[in-house]
Amino acid sequence: MTNDESGSIHQVDGCAVCSPTGELDAATVPQFREAIAEISCEPRVVIDLTAVTFIDSAGLGALIGTVRRVHENGGTMTVACPRPSLTRLLEVVGFDKLVPVRNTVGAAVNATAQQQ
């Protein structure tokens, strides 16, 4: 998922930002996991859900696994999620207790820096 229709990975102020697009579900989770494997060793990671329209249980599992891998590697992670419906889902399942969830990538990058 480097720079195609499924999303991108790029750097913003020293953070590795993974920006999946479309649905994060059983069909797309393998691509997401592959992308995350590339950046899970980075000290600061942001998952940008701005262009994600839907997350199912497989997508949630991949996000939780990502948190675990980043933390195991000594990094910090934050999620950027401006969609109220997805933010609510993350709150209902307690994901926001694992990592900060912010409305914008800029806010997520700042929150990730503050965790270090």
Tab-separated table of N, CA and C in Angstrom:
chain	number	residue	atom	x	y	z
A	1	MET	N	0.833	-1.181	0.000
A	1	MET	CA	0.000	0.000	0.000
A	1	MET	C	0.874	1.240	0.000
A	2	THR	N	1.763	1.362	-0.903
A	2	THR	CA	2.655	2.511	-0.882
A	2	THR	C	2.078	3.745	-1.538
A	3	ASN	N	1.579	3.675	-2.724
A	3	ASN	CA	0.945	4.833	-3.348
A	3	ASN	C	0.058	4.361	-4.485
A	4	ASP	N	-1.041	3.762	-4.177
A	4	ASP	CA	-1.976	3.311	-5.199
A	4	ASP	C	-3.394	3.538	-4.709
A	5	GLU	N	-4.334	2.891	-5.359
A	5	GLU	CA	-5.734	3.120	-5.000
A	5	GLU	C	-6.103	2.618	-3.606
A	6	SER	N	-5.270	1.762	-2.999
A	6	SER	CA	-5.611	1.233	-1.685
A	6	SER	C	-5.122	2.112	-0.545
A	7	GLY	N	-4.284	3.096	-0.823
A	7	GLY	CA	-3.821	3.978	0.229
A	7	GLY	C	-2.368	4.344	0.045
A	8	SER	N	-1.778	4.936	1.086
A	8	SER	CA	-0.383	5.362	0.984
A	8	SER	C	0.298	5.343	2.335
A	9	ILE	N	1.626	5.370	2.273
A	9	ILE	CA	2.466	5.538	3.455
A	9	ILE	C	3.376	6.718	3.157
A	10	HIS	N	3.431	7.662	4.082
A	10	HIS	CA	4.274	8.831	3.893
A	10	HIS	C	4.721	9.353	5.250
A	11	GLN	N	5.592	10.331	5.248
A	11	GLN	CA	6.110	10.936	6.476
A	11	GLN	C	5.492	12.312	6.683
A	12	VAL	N	5.117	12.604	7.907
A	12	VAL	CA	4.628	13.928	8.284
A	12	VAL	C	5.300	14.292	9.603
A	13	ASP	N	6.144	15.292	9.584
A	13	ASP	CA	6.825	15.777	10.791
A	13	ASP	C	7.442	14.653	11.619
A	14	GLY	N	8.126	13.735	10.962
A	14	GLY	CA	8.812	12.655	11.666
A	14	GLY	C	7.950	11.466	12.032
A	15	CYS	N	6.702	11.471	11.611
A	15	CYS	CA	5.798	10.333	11.862
A	15	CYS	C	5.580	9.563	10.566
A	16	ALA	N	5.561	8.242	10.682
A	16	ALA	CA	5.160	7.415	9.552
A	16	ALA	C	3.637	7.387	9.550
A	17	VAL	N	3.037	7.834	8.461
A	17	VAL	CA	1.579	7.920	8.366
A	17	VAL	C	1.098	6.910	7.333
A	18	CYS	N	0.205	6.030	7.767
A	18	CYS	CA	-0.418	5.064	6.873
A	18	CYS	C	-1.854	5.528	6.640
A	19	SER	N	-2.191	5.716	5.370
A	19	SER	CA	-3.515	6.244	5.016
A	19	SER	C	-4.263	5.264	4.111
A	20	PRO	N	-4.931	4.279	4.713
A	20	PRO	CA	-5.738	3.380	3.884
A	20	PRO	C	-6.938	4.124	3.311
A	21	THR	N	-7.506	3.583	2.240
A	21	THR	CA	-8.684	4.195	1.637
A	21	THR	C	-9.770	3.151	1.447
A	22	GLY	N	-11.000	3.621	1.379
A	22	GLY	CA	-12.130	2.726	1.138
A	22	GLY	C	-12.520	1.961	2.386
A	23	GLU	N	-12.815	0.696	2.203
A	23	GLU	CA	-13.259	-0.142	3.318
A	23	GLU	C	-12.080	-0.897	3.910
A	24	LEU	N	-12.039	-0.941	5.235
A	24	LEU	CA	-11.041	-1.727	5.949
A	24	LEU	C	-11.787	-2.952	6.479
A	25	ASP	N	-11.810	-3.998	5.645
A	25	ASP	CA	-12.598	-5.183	5.955
A	25	ASP	C	-11.809	-6.439	5.613
A	26	ALA	N	-12.457	-7.581	5.694
A	26	ALA	CA	-11.781	-8.859	5.473
A	26	ALA	C	-11.079	-8.914	4.121
A	27	ALA	N	-11.629	-8.257	3.124
A	27	ALA	CA	-11.031	-8.283	1.784
A	27	ALA	C	-9.782	-7.412	1.677
A	28	THR	N	-9.707	-6.337	2.446
A	28	THR	CA	-8.587	-5.400	2.316
A	28	THR	C	-7.572	-5.483	3.452
A	29	VAL	N	-7.907	-6.189	4.528
A	29	VAL	CA	-7.008	-6.282	5.679
A	29	VAL	C	-5.627	-6.833	5.316
A	30	PRO	N	-5.514	-7.833	4.429
A	30	PRO	CA	-4.156	-8.301	4.095
A	30	PRO	C	-3.260	-7.190	3.538
A	31	GLN	N	-3.789	-6.315	2.690
A	31	GLN	CA	-3.005	-5.203	2.162
A	31	GLN	C	-2.630	-4.234	3.276
A	32	PHE	N	-3.572	-3.983	4.172
A	32	PHE	CA	-3.321	-3.083	5.291
A	32	PHE	C	-2.213	-3.647	6.183
A	33	ARG	N	-2.301	-4.932	6.516
A	33	ARG	CA	-1.274	-5.556	7.360
A	33	ARG	C	0.102	-5.507	6.697
A	34	GLU	N	0.133	-5.708	5.397
A	34	GLU	CA	1.394	-5.638	4.660
A	34	GLU	C	1.991	-4.229	4.757
A	35	ALA	N	1.160	-3.228	4.606
A	35	ALA	CA	1.621	-1.842	4.706
A	35	ALA	C	2.119	-1.535	6.109
A	36	ILE	N	1.376	-1.981	7.097
A	36	ILE	CA	1.745	-1.718	8.487
A	36	ILE	C	3.057	-2.405	8.843
A	37	ALA	N	3.297	-3.582	8.279
A	37	ALA	CA	4.557	-4.280	8.556
A	37	ALA	C	5.745	-3.404	8.175
A	38	GLU	N	5.575	-2.592	7.142
A	38	GLU	CA	6.649	-1.702	6.691
A	38	GLU	C	6.971	-0.609	7.706
A	39	ILE	N	5.988	-0.187	8.488
A	39	ILE	CA	6.212	0.962	9.382
A	39	ILE	C	6.079	0.631	10.866
A	40	SER	N	5.798	-0.615	11.228
A	40	SER	CA	5.571	-0.933	12.635
A	40	SER	C	6.818	-0.774	13.500
A	41	CYS	N	7.978	-0.674	12.896
A	41	CYS	CA	9.219	-0.450	13.656
A	41	CYS	C	9.562	1.034	13.802
A	42	GLU	N	8.773	1.881	13.179
A	42	GLU	CA	9.003	3.324	13.293
A	42	GLU	C	8.690	3.776	14.722
A	43	PRO	N	9.387	4.791	15.226
A	43	PRO	CA	9.130	5.255	16.594
A	43	PRO	C	7.795	5.984	16.758
A	44	ARG	N	7.290	6.596	15.677
A	44	ARG	CA	6.027	7.339	15.742
A	44	ARG	C	5.179	6.955	14.527
A	45	VAL	N	3.977	6.445	14.800
A	45	VAL	CA	3.090	5.965	13.737
A	45	VAL	C	1.719	6.617	13.880
A	46	VAL	N	1.172	7.055	12.752
A	46	VAL	CA	-0.194	7.568	12.704
A	46	VAL	C	-0.948	6.756	11.654
A	47	ILE	N	-2.119	6.288	12.026
A	47	ILE	CA	-3.013	5.643	11.071
A	47	ILE	C	-4.079	6.686	10.737
A	48	ASP	N	-4.114	7.081	9.483
A	48	ASP	CA	-5.025	8.124	9.015
A	48	ASP	C	-6.255	7.463	8.383
A	49	LEU	N	-7.368	7.499	9.095
A	49	LEU	CA	-8.608	6.874	8.611
A	49	LEU	C	-9.506	7.865	7.869
A	50	THR	N	-8.970	8.994	7.461
A	50	THR	CA	-9.751	10.021	6.789
A	50	THR	C	-10.498	9.484	5.569
A	51	ALA	N	-9.851	8.652	4.772
A	51	ALA	CA	-10.460	8.146	3.539
A	51	ALA	C	-11.074	6.757	3.698
A	52	VAL	N	-11.186	6.275	4.942
A	52	VAL	CA	-11.812	4.980	5.198
A	52	VAL	C	-13.308	5.194	5.408
A	53	THR	N	-14.103	4.432	4.676
A	53	THR	CA	-15.559	4.608	4.728
A	53	THR	C	-16.254	3.579	5.605
A	54	PHE	N	-15.568	2.458	5.898
A	54	PHE	CA	-16.194	1.369	6.646
A	54	PHE	C	-15.106	0.533	7.296
A	55	ILE	N	-15.354	0.071	8.526
A	55	ILE	CA	-14.447	-0.840	9.218
A	55	ILE	C	-15.287	-1.980	9.781
A	56	ASP	N	-14.902	-3.238	9.468
A	56	ASP	CA	-15.600	-4.378	10.067
A	56	ASP	C	-14.709	-4.994	11.148
A	57	SER	N	-15.107	-6.143	11.671
A	57	SER	CA	-14.355	-6.761	12.764
A	57	SER	C	-12.936	-7.133	12.340
A	58	ALA	N	-12.749	-7.533	11.093
A	58	ALA	CA	-11.400	-7.842	10.614
A	58	ALA	C	-10.541	-6.577	10.607
A	59	GLY	N	-11.123	-5.459	10.203
A	59	GLY	CA	-10.407	-4.194	10.215
A	59	GLY	C	-10.049	-3.753	11.619
A	60	LEU	N	-10.994	-3.921	12.555
A	60	LEU	CA	-10.708	-3.589	13.950
A	60	LEU	C	-9.592	-4.461	14.502
A	61	GLY	N	-9.641	-5.752	14.165
A	61	GLY	CA	-8.589	-6.666	14.609
A	61	GLY	C	-7.231	-6.250	14.079
A	62	ALA	N	-7.186	-5.812	12.823
A	62	ALA	CA	-5.926	-5.360	12.230
A	62	ALA	C	-5.420	-4.099	12.927
A	63	LEU	N	-6.328	-3.182	13.259
A	63	LEU	CA	-5.919	-1.964	13.975
A	63	LEU	C	-5.358	-2.305	15.352
A	64	ILE	N	-6.021	-3.209	16.061
A	64	ILE	CA	-5.548	-3.604	17.394
A	64	ILE	C	-4.199	-4.308	17.293
A	65	GLY	N	-4.050	-5.170	16.289
A	65	GLY	CA	-2.762	-5.830	16.070
A	65	GLY	C	-1.661	-4.834	15.764
A	66	THR	N	-2.011	-3.788	15.046
A	66	THR	CA	-1.043	-2.748	14.719
A	66	THR	C	-0.569	-2.035	15.981
A	67	VAL	N	-1.503	-1.716	16.860
A	67	VAL	CA	-1.135	-1.083	18.136
A	67	VAL	C	-0.153	-1.976	18.871
A	68	ARG	N	-0.460	-3.252	18.947
A	68	ARG	CA	0.399	-4.201	19.664
A	68	ARG	C	1.807	-4.224	19.055
A	69	ARG	N	1.899	-4.327	17.720
A	69	ARG	CA	3.215	-4.392	17.068
A	69	ARG	C	4.016	-3.102	17.280
A	70	VAL	N	3.358	-1.973	17.126
A	70	VAL	CA	4.061	-0.690	17.311
A	70	VAL	C	4.564	-0.571	18.738
A	71	HIS	N	3.720	-0.904	19.714
A	71	HIS	CA	4.134	-0.812	21.120
A	71	HIS	C	5.229	-1.819	21.453
A	72	GLU	N	5.141	-3.038	20.907
A	72	GLU	CA	6.194	-4.037	21.138
A	72	GLU	C	7.540	-3.567	20.611
A	73	ASN	N	7.515	-2.769	19.550
A	73	ASN	CA	8.747	-2.248	18.964
A	73	ASN	C	9.189	-0.931	19.604
A	74	GLY	N	8.518	-0.539	20.685
A	74	GLY	CA	8.910	0.663	21.412
A	74	GLY	C	8.385	1.961	20.842
A	75	GLY	N	7.445	1.876	19.894
A	75	GLY	CA	6.914	3.073	19.265
A	75	GLY	C	5.630	3.559	19.903
A	76	THR	N	5.168	4.693	19.404
A	76	THR	CA	3.891	5.257	19.822
A	76	THR	C	3.005	5.388	18.595
A	77	MET	N	1.704	5.349	18.832
A	77	MET	CA	0.754	5.387	17.721
A	77	MET	C	-0.463	6.213	18.095
A	78	THR	N	-1.005	6.890	17.098
A	78	THR	CA	-2.238	7.646	17.223
A	78	THR	C	-3.042	7.418	15.946
A	79	VAL	N	-4.354	7.549	16.050
A	79	VAL	CA	-5.236	7.401	14.896
A	79	VAL	C	-5.885	8.748	14.597
A	80	ALA	N	-5.925	9.098	13.312
A	80	ALA	CA	-6.665	10.278	12.853
A	80	ALA	C	-7.959	9.780	12.229
A	81	CYS	N	-9.093	10.252	12.766
A	81	CYS	CA	-10.382	9.782	12.276
A	81	CYS	C	-11.413	10.902	12.364
A	82	PRO	N	-11.679	11.592	11.249
A	82	PRO	CA	-12.639	12.691	11.275
A	82	PRO	C	-14.098	12.257	11.118
A	83	ARG	N	-14.344	10.993	10.803
A	83	ARG	CA	-15.716	10.521	10.579
A	83	ARG	C	-16.370	10.150	11.908
A	84	PRO	N	-17.422	10.870	12.306
A	84	PRO	CA	-18.074	10.593	13.593
A	84	PRO	C	-18.541	9.143	13.739
A	85	SER	N	-19.029	8.539	12.676
A	85	SER	CA	-19.509	7.159	12.792
A	85	SER	C	-18.367	6.194	13.098
A	86	LEU	N	-17.213	6.401	12.480
A	86	LEU	CA	-16.074	5.527	12.756
A	86	LEU	C	-15.462	5.833	14.116
A	87	THR	N	-15.410	7.097	14.472
A	87	THR	CA	-14.897	7.464	15.793
A	87	THR	C	-15.760	6.831	16.876
A	88	ARG	N	-17.053	6.861	16.682
A	88	ARG	CA	-17.971	6.254	17.649
A	88	ARG	C	-17.721	4.751	17.753
A	89	LEU	N	-17.522	4.079	16.622
A	89	LEU	CA	-17.210	2.657	16.634
A	89	LEU	C	-15.943	2.389	17.442
A	90	LEU	N	-14.901	3.184	17.214
A	90	LEU	CA	-13.652	3.013	17.951
A	90	LEU	C	-13.861	3.223	19.451
A	91	GLU	N	-14.721	4.158	19.818
A	91	GLU	CA	-15.028	4.395	21.232
A	91	GLU	C	-15.816	3.240	21.835
A	92	VAL	N	-16.807	2.737	21.103
A	92	VAL	CA	-17.668	1.656	21.611
A	92	VAL	C	-16.855	0.404	21.916
A	93	VAL	N	-15.890	0.089	21.048
A	93	VAL	CA	-15.090	-1.118	21.270
A	93	VAL	C	-13.894	-0.868	22.192
A	94	GLY	N	-13.717	0.367	22.661
A	94	GLY	CA	-12.640	0.687	23.588
A	94	GLY	C	-11.285	0.916	22.946
A	95	PHE	N	-11.248	1.055	21.623
A	95	PHE	CA	-9.989	1.276	20.929
A	95	PHE	C	-9.329	2.568	21.388
A	96	ASP	N	-10.139	3.572	21.676
A	96	ASP	CA	-9.592	4.865	22.110
A	96	ASP	C	-8.927	4.782	23.482
A	97	LYS	N	-9.080	3.663	24.178
A	97	LYS	CA	-8.377	3.455	25.448
A	97	LYS	C	-6.961	2.930	25.197
A	98	LEU	N	-6.740	2.355	24.007
A	98	LEU	CA	-5.415	1.834	23.647
A	98	LEU	C	-4.501	2.910	23.100
A	99	VAL	N	-5.052	3.755	22.237
A	99	VAL	CA	-4.287	4.829	21.608
A	99	VAL	C	-5.190	6.049	21.460
A	100	PRO	N	-4.585	7.231	21.411
A	100	PRO	CA	-5.391	8.426	21.190
A	100	PRO	C	-6.029	8.408	19.794
A	101	VAL	N	-7.246	8.918	19.708
A	101	VAL	CA	-7.946	9.090	18.437
A	101	VAL	C	-8.216	10.583	18.294
A	102	ARG	N	-7.717	11.171	17.213
A	102	ARG	CA	-7.870	12.605	16.981
A	102	ARG	C	-8.602	12.844	15.666
A	103	ASN	N	-9.127	14.059	15.489
A	103	ASN	CA	-9.918	14.391	14.295
A	103	ASN	C	-9.095	14.615	13.037
A	104	THR	N	-7.848	15.048	13.179
A	104	THR	CA	-7.033	15.382	12.010
A	104	THR	C	-5.670	14.704	12.097
A	105	VAL	N	-5.001	14.617	10.960
A	105	VAL	CA	-3.649	14.058	10.934
A	105	VAL	C	-2.709	14.943	11.748
A	106	GLY	N	-2.852	16.259	11.622
A	106	GLY	CA	-1.998	17.163	12.385
A	106	GLY	C	-2.131	16.951	13.887
A	107	ALA	N	-3.354	16.830	14.368
A	107	ALA	CA	-3.587	16.581	15.788
A	107	ALA	C	-3.043	15.219	16.204
A	108	ALA	N	-3.168	14.235	15.323
A	108	ALA	CA	-2.650	12.892	15.609
A	108	ALA	C	-1.132	12.901	15.677
A	109	VAL	N	-0.487	13.616	14.758
A	109	VAL	CA	0.970	13.728	14.771
A	109	VAL	C	1.417	14.384	16.078
A	110	ASN	N	0.742	15.440	16.497
A	110	ASN	CA	1.092	16.113	17.762
A	110	ASN	C	0.898	15.177	18.962
A	111	ALA	N	-0.210	14.432	18.982
A	111	ALA	CA	-0.482	13.506	20.079
A	111	ALA	C	0.570	12.401	20.144
A	112	THR	N	1.005	11.935	18.976
A	112	THR	CA	2.031	10.880	18.934
A	112	THR	C	3.341	11.400	19.496
A	113	ALA	N	3.695	12.627	19.155
A	113	ALA	CA	4.934	13.222	19.677
A	113	ALA	C	4.871	13.367	21.185
A	114	GLN	N	3.709	13.698	21.731
A	114	GLN	CA	3.549	13.904	23.164
A	114	GLN	C	3.628	12.592	23.951
A	115	GLN	N	3.386	11.461	23.289
A	115	GLN	CA	3.439	10.166	23.978
A	115	GLN	C	4.858	9.730	24.282
A	116	GLN	N	5.832	10.283	23.557
A	116	GLN	CA	7.216	9.819	23.716
A	116	GLN	C	7.824	10.316	24.977
